[in-house]
Short mmCIF file of C-alpha atoms in Angstrom, two decimals:
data_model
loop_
_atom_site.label_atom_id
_atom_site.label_comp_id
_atom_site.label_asym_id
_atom_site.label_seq_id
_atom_site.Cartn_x
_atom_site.Cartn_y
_atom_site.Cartn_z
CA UNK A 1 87.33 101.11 123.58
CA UNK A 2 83.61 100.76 123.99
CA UNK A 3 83.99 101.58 127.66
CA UNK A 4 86.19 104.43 126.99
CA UNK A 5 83.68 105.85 124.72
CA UNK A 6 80.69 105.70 127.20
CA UNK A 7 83.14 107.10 129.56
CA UNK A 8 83.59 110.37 127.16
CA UNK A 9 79.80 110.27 126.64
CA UNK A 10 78.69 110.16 130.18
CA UNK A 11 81.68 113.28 130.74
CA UNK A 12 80.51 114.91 127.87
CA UNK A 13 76.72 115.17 129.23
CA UNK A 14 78.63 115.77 132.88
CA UNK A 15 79.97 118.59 131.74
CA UNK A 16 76.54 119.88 129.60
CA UNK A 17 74.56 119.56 132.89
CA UNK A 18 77.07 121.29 134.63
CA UNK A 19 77.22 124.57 133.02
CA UNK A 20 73.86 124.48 133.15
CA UNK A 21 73.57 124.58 136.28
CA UNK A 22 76.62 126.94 137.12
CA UNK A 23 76.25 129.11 133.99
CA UNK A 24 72.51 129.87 133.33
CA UNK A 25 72.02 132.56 131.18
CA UNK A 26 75.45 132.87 130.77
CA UNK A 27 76.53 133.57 126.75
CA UNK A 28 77.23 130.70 124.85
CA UNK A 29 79.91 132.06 121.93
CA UNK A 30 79.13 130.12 118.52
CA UNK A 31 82.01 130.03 115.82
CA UNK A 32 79.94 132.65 113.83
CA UNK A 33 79.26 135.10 116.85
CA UNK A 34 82.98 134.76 117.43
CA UNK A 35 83.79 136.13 113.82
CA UNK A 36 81.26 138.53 113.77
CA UNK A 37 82.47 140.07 116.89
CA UNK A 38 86.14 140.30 116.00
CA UNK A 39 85.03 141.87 112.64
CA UNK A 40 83.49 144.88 114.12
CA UNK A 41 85.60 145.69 117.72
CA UNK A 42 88.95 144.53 116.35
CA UNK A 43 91.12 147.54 117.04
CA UNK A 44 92.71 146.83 113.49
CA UNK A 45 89.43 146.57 111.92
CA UNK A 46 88.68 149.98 113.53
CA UNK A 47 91.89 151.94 112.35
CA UNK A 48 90.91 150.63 108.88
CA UNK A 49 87.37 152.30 109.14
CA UNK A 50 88.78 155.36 110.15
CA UNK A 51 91.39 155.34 107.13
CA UNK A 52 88.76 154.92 104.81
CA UNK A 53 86.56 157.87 106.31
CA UNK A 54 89.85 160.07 105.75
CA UNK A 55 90.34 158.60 102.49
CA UNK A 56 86.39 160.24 101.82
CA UNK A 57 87.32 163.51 102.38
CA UNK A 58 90.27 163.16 100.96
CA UNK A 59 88.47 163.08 97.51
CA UNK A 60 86.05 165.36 98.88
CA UNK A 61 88.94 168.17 99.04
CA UNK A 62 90.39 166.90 95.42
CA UNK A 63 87.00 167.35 93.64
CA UNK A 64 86.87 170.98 95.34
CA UNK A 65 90.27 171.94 93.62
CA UNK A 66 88.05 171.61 90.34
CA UNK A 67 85.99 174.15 91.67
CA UNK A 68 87.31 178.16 91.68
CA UNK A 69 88.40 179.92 95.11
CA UNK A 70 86.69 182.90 96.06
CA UNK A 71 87.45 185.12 98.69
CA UNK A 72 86.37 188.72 100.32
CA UNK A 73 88.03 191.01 102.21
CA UNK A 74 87.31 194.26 104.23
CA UNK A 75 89.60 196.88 105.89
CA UNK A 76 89.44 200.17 107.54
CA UNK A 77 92.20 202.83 108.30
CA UNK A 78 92.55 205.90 110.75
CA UNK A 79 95.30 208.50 109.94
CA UNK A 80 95.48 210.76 112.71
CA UNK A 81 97.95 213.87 112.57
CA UNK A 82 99.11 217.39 111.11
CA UNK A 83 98.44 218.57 107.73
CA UNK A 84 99.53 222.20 106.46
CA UNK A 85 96.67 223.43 104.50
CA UNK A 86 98.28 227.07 103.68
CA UNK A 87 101.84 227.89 104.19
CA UNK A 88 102.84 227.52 108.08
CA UNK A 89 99.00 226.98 108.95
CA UNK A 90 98.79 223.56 109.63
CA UNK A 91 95.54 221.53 111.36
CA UNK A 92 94.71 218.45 113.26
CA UNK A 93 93.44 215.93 110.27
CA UNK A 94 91.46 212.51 111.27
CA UNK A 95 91.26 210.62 107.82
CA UNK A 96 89.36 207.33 107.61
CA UNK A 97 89.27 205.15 105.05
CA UNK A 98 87.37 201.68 104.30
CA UNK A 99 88.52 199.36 101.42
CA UNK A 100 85.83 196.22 100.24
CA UNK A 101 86.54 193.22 98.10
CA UNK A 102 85.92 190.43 96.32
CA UNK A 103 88.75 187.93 94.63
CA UNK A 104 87.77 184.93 92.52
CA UNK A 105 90.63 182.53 91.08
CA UNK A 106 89.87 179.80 89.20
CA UNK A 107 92.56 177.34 87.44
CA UNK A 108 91.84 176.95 83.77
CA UNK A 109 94.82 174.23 82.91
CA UNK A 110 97.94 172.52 85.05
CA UNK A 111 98.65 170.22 83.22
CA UNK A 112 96.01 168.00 84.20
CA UNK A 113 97.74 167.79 87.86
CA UNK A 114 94.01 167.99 89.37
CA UNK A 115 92.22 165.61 87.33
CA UNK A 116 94.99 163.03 88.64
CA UNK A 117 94.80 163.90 91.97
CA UNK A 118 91.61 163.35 91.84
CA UNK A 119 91.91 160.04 90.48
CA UNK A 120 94.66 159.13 93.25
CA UNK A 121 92.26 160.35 95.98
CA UNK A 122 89.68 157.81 94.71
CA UNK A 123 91.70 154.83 94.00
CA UNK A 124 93.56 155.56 96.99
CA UNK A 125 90.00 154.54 98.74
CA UNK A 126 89.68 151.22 96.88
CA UNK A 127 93.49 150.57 98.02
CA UNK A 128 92.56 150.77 101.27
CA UNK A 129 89.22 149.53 100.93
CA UNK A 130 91.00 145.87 99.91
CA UNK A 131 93.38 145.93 102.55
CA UNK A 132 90.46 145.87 104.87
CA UNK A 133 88.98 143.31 103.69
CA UNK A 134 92.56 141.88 103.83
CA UNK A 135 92.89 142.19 107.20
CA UNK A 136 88.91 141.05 107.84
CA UNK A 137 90.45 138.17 105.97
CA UNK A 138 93.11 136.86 108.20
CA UNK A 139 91.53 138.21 111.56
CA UNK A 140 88.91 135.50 110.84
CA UNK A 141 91.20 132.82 109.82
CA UNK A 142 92.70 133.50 113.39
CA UNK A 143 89.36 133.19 115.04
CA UNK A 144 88.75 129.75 113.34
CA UNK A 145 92.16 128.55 114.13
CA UNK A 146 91.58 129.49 117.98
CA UNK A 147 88.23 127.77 117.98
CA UNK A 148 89.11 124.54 116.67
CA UNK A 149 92.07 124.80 119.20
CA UNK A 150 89.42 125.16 121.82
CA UNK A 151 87.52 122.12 120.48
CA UNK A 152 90.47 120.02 120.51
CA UNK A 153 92.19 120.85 124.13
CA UNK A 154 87.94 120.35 124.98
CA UNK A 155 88.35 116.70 122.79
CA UNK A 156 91.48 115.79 124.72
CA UNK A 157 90.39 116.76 128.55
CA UNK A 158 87.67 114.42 127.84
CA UNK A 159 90.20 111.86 126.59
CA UNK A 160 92.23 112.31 129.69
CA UNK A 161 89.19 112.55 132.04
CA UNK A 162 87.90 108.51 130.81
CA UNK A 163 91.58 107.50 131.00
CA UNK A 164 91.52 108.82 134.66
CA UNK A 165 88.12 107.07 135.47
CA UNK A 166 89.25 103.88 133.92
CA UNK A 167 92.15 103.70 136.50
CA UNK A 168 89.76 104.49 139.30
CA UNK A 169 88.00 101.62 138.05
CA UNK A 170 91.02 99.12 137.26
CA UNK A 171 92.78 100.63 140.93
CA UNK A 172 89.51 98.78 142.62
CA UNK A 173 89.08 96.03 140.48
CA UNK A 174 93.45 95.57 141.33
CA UNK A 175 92.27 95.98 145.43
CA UNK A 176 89.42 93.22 144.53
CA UNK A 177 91.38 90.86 142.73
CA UNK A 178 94.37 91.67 146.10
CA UNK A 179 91.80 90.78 148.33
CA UNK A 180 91.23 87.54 146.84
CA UNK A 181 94.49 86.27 147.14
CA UNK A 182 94.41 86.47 143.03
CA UNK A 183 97.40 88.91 142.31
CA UNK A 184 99.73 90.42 144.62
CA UNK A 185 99.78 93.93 146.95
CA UNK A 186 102.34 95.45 144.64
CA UNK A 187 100.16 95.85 141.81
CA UNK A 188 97.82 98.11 143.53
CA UNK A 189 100.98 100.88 143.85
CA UNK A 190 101.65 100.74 140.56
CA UNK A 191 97.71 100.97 139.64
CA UNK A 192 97.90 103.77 142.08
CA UNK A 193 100.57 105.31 140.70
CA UNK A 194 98.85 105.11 137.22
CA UNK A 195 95.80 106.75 138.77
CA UNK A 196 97.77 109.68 140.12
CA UNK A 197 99.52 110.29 136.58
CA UNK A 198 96.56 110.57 134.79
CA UNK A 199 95.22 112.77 137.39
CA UNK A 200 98.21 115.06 136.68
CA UNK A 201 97.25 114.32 132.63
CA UNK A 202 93.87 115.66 133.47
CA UNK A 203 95.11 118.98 135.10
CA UNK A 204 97.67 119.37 131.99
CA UNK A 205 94.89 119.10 129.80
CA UNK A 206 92.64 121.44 131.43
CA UNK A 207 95.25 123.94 131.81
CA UNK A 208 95.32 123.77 127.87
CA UNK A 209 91.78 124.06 127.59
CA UNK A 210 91.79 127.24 129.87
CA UNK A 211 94.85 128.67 127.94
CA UNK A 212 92.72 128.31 124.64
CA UNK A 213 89.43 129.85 125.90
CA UNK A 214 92.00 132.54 127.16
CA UNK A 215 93.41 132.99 124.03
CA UNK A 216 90.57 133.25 121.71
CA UNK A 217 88.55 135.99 124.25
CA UNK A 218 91.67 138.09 123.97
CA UNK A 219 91.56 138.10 120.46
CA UNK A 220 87.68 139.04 120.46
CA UNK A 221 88.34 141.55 123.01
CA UNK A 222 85.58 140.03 125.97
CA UNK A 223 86.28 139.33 129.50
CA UNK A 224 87.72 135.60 130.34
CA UNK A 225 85.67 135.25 133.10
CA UNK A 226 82.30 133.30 132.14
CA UNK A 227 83.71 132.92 128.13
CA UNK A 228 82.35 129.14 126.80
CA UNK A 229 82.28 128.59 123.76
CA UNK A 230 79.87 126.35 121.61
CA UNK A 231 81.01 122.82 121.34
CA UNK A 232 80.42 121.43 117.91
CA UNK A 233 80.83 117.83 116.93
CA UNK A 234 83.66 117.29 114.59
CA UNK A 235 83.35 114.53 112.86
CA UNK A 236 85.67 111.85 111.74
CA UNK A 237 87.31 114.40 108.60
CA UNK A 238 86.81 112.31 104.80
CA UNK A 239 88.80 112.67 101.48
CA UNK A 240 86.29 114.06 100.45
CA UNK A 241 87.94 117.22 101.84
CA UNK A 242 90.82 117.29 100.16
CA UNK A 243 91.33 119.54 96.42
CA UNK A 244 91.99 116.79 94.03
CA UNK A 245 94.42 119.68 92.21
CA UNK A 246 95.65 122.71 93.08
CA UNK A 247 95.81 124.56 89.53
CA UNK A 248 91.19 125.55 90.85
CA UNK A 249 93.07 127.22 93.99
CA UNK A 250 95.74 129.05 92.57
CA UNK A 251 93.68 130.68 89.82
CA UNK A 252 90.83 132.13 91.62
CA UNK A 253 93.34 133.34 94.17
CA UNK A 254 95.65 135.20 91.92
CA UNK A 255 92.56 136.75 90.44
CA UNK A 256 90.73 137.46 93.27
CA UNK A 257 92.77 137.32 96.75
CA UNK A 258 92.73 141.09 98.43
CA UNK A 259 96.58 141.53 98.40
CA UNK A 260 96.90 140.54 94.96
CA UNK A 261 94.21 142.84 94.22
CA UNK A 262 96.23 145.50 96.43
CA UNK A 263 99.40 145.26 94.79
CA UNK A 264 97.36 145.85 91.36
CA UNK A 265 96.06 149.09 92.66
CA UNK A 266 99.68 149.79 94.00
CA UNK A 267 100.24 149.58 90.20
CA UNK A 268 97.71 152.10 89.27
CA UNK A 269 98.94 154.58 91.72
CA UNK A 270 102.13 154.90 90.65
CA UNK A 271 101.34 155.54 86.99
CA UNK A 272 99.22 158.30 88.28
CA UNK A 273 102.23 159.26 89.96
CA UNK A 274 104.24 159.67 86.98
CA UNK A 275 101.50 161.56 85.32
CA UNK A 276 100.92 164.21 88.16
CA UNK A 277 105.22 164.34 88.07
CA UNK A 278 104.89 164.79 83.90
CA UNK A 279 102.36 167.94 84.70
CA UNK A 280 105.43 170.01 86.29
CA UNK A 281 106.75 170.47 82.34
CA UNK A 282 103.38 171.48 81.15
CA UNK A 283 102.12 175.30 81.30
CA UNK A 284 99.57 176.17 83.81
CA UNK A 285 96.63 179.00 83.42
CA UNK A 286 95.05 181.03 85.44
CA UNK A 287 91.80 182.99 85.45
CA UNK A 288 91.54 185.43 88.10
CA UNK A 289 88.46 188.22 88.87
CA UNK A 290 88.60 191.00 91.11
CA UNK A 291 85.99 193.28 92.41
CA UNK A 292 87.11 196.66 94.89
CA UNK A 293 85.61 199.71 96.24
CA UNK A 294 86.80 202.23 98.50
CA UNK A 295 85.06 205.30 101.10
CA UNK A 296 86.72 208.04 103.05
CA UNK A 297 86.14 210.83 105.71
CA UNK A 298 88.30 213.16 107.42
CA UNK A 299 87.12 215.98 109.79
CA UNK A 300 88.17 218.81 107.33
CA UNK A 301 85.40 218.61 105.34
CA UNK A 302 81.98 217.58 105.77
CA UNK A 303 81.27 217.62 101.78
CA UNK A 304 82.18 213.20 101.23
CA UNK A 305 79.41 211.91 99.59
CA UNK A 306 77.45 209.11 102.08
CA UNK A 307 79.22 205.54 102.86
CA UNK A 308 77.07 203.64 100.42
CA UNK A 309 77.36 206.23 97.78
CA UNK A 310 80.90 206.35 97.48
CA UNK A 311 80.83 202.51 97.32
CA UNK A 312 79.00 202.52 94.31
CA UNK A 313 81.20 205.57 92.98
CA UNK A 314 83.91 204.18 93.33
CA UNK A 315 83.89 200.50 92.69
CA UNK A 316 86.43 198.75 90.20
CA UNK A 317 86.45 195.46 88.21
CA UNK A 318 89.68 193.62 86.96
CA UNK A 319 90.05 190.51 85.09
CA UNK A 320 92.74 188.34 84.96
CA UNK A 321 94.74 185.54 82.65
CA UNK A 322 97.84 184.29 84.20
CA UNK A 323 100.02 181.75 81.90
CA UNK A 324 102.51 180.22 83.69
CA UNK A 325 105.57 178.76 81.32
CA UNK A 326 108.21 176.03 83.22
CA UNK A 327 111.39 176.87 81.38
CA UNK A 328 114.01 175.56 84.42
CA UNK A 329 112.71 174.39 87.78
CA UNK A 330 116.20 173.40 89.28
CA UNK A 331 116.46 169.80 87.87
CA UNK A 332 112.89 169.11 90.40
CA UNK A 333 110.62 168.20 87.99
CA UNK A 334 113.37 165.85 85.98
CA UNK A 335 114.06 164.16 89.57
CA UNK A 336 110.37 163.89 90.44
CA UNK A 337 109.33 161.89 87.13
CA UNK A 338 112.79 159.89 87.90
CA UNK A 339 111.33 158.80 91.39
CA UNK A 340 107.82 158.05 89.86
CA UNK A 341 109.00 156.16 87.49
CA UNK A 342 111.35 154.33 89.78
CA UNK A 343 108.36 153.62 92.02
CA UNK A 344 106.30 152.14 89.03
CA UNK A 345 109.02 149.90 88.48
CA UNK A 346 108.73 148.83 92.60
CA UNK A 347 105.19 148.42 92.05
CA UNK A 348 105.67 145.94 89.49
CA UNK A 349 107.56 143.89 91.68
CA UNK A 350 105.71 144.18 94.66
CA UNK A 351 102.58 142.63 92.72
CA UNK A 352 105.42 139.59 91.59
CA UNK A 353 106.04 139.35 95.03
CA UNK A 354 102.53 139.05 96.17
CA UNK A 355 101.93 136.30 93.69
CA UNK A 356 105.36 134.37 94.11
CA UNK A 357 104.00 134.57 98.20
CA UNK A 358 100.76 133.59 97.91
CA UNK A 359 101.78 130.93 95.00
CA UNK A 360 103.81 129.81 97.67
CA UNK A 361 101.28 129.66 100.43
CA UNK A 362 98.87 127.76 98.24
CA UNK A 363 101.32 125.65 97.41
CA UNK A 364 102.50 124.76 101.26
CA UNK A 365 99.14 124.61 102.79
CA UNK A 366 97.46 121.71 99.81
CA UNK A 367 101.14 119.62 100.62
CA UNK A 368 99.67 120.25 104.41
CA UNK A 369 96.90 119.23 103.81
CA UNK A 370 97.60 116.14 101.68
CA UNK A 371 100.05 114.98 104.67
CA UNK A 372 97.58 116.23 106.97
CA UNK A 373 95.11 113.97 105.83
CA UNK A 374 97.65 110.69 105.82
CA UNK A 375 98.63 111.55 108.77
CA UNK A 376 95.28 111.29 110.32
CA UNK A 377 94.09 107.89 108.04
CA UNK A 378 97.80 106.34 109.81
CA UNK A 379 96.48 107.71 113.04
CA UNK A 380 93.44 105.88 112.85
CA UNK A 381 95.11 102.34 111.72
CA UNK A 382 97.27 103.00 114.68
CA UNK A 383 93.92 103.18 117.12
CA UNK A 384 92.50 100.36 116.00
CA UNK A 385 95.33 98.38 116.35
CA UNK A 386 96.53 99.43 119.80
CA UNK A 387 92.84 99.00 121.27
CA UNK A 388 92.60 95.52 119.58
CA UNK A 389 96.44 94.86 122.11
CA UNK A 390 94.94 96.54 124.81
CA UNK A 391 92.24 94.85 125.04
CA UNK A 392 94.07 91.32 124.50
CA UNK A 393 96.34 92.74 127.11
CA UNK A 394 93.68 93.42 129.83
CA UNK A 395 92.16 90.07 129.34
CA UNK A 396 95.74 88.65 130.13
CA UNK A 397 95.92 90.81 132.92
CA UNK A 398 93.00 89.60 134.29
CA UNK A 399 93.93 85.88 134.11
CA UNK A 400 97.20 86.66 135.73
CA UNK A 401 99.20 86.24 132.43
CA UNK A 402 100.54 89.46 132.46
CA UNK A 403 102.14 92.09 134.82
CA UNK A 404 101.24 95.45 135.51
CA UNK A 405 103.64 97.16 134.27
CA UNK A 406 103.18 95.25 130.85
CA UNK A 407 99.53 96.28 130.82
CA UNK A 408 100.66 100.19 131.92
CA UNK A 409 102.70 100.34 128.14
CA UNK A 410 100.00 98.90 126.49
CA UNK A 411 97.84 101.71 127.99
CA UNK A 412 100.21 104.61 127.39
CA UNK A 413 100.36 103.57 123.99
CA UNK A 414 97.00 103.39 123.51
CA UNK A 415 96.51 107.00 125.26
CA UNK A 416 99.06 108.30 122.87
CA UNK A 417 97.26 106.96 119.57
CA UNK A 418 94.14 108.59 121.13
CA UNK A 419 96.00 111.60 121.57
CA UNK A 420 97.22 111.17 117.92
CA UNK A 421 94.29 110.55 116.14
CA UNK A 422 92.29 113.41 117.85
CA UNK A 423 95.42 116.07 117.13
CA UNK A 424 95.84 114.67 113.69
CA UNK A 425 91.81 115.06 113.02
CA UNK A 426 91.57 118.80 113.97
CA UNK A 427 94.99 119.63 111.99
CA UNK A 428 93.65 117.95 108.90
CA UNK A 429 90.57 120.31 109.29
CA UNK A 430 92.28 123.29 109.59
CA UNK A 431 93.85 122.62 106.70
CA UNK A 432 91.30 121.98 104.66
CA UNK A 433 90.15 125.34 106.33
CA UNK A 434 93.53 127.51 104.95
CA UNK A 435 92.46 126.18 101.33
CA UNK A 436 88.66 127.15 101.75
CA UNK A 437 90.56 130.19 102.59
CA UNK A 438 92.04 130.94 99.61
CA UNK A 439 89.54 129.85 97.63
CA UNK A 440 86.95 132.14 99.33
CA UNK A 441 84.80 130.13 100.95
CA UNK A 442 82.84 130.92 104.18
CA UNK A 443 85.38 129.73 107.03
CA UNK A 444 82.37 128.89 109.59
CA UNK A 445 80.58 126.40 107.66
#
């Protein structure tokens, strides 16, 4: 194992000084840049932004029902035709008239149906407000998962690249040993054909590290082409890690996890609901204020006082109070409160649903992790024991005392507790990562 180690150090600087030298000045993504990025060009992200911008003028336009409507209006008439001023004399007349005005309503009471509106509009905000931080949530969960996915197809194609250059090695230490009369030509086929599968190993794996980059620039949105990412050194994953309960988790989620939080606001809604339903039974007033004038001319006459001063003649004020009593509204304010209150009810169990799901969730991803983190402590027995038989098997091989093919399965199963160990160290962090998660905590540390 030492040599397969400087093997994966020697690739790992390989493949430093090589995008280097091919890459320049080329971006580098870190895990941080990575969430950062999705956050604010994530097409969902977006729509959220622009829901909550609606949601402002949404209770921009229910504070203005607070306030009274006034309008004006302005109209002008032409009557053209006969009029008989004495018996059989009639004459041409031309009458024009022009009407100004002013109208000012203003609700006094309905039943306080606009206070609760209002109060709809602006919770309706904070509703939607959570669920985009909701969504924030879980788009960066996704980033981290794609990024450790990265690291670990980047983990294995080193793997596979020092299994690869050990069997160049062992193929010309076979053709050596041939030469010398020491083992026979038939073992350098079958050390060939070993070289040749873990050529086709190395391809596989950096077809998966390809995929992965692929993967994680279509979720930011960027261009494959010239997408690296940084490479940071996982290290061997402790207990440490692990929540020693998970009663710490599942209280500061239910009290502070967005869709709990949601479904609580969901709760608030519909009560207002009911109450803006309720206001359908109560009486409504109305204040209204009216200001008119009028000014004529016809051609008969030139004895009409001037525009202006007719105006002023004849201008008119009226006030208004308009009560409005609901006596029978065709069973649709009975059905309305019936539907409210039927919603309230859904409301109720949407928020038990929320915490029965995430209870759920918190409860799957700590058994996860638990198994997660046996999984990877077996993994590592497993290492150590198949590179203590490896290497008893290569010295065998060496003296003759064992065949090829004897030392190829003692390879392949050391590749596979490799491959173990390394997949069973980056699902045991991401685990660790889900309950971070939910209990808050900054995913990129």
């Amino acid at each position: 194992m030492k040599m397969i180690n400087m093997k994966q150090t020697v690739l790992f600087f390989g493949i430093v000084t090589c995008s280097l030298l091919s890459f320049g000045q080329q971006k580098t993504w870190t895990l941080q840049a990575c969430v950062n990025h999705a956050l604010e060009n994530n097409i969902s992200v977006k729509q959220g932004q622009n829901t909550l911008f609606s949601n402002e003028q949404d209770i921009i336009a229910a504070k203005g029902q607070f306030l009274p409507s006034v309008s004006a209006s302005a109209a002008h008439n032409i009557t053209i035709g006969g009029l008989e001023i004495d018996p059989g004399v009639f004459v041409s007349q031309t009458f024009n008239q022009s009407r100004l005005g002013v109208s000012l309503s203003q609700n006094i009471f309905n039943g306080f149906r606009t206070l609760n509106l209002y109060k709809q509009s602006k919770l309706t905000r904070e509703t939607n407000e959570l669920e985009l931080n909701r969504i924030k949530d879980d788009i960066s969960l996704n980033v981290v998962n794609g990024y450790l996915n990265i690291l670990f197809n980047q983990e294995t194609l080193e793997t596979a690249t020092a299994q690869y250059e050990f069997s160049e090695k062992q193929l010309k230490q076979v053709k050596e040993l041939v030469d010398a009369g020491v083992q026979p030509k038939a073992n350098i086929y079958d050390a060939e054909a070993t070289l040749s599968r873990d050529a086709q190993q190395v391809t596989l794996a950096e077809n998966s590290y390809n995929l992965s980059l692929l993967s994680l620039s279509q979720l930011l949105q960027v261009p494959f082409n010239d997408f690296y990412v940084e490479i940071i050194d996982i290290d061997a994953p402790s207990e440490s890690l692990l929540y020693s309960s998970i009663d710490p988790v599942l209280n500061y989620a239910l009290e502070n996890r967005n869709e709990i939080k949601v479904a609580k606001k969901n709760i608030e809604n519909a009560v207002l609901g009911t109450e803006i339903s309720k206001s359908g039974y109560l009486p409504s007033l109305n204040f209204t204020y009216g200001y008119s004038s009028r000014a004529s001319f016809t051609n008969l006459t030139d004895l009409e006082a001037a525009f202006f001063d007719q105006i002023n003649d004849n201008k008119g004020h009226s006030f208004g109070l308009n009560l409005n009593i609901p006596i029978f509204s065709r069973f649709q304010n009975k059905t309305a409160v019936a539907k409210s209150k039927i919603q309230e009810e859904n409301s109720l169990l949407n928020l038990e649903q929320a915490k029965l799901t995430l209870e759920s969730n918190i409860q799957r991803a700590f058994t996860d992790a638990q198994a997660a983190f046996k999984a990877y402590d077996a993994a590592q027995k497993s290492l150590e024991s198949q590179s203590l038989a490896f290497n008893n098997s290569k010295e065998r091989y060496d003296i003759g005392a064992m065949t090829a093919f004897d030392l190829e399965q003692a390879r392949v199963q050391l590749i596979n507790a490799e491959s173990s160990l390394i997949n069973a160290k980056y699902d045991f962090v991401f685990k660790t990562k889900v309950l971070d998660f939910y209990m808050g905590k900054s995913l990129t540390n």
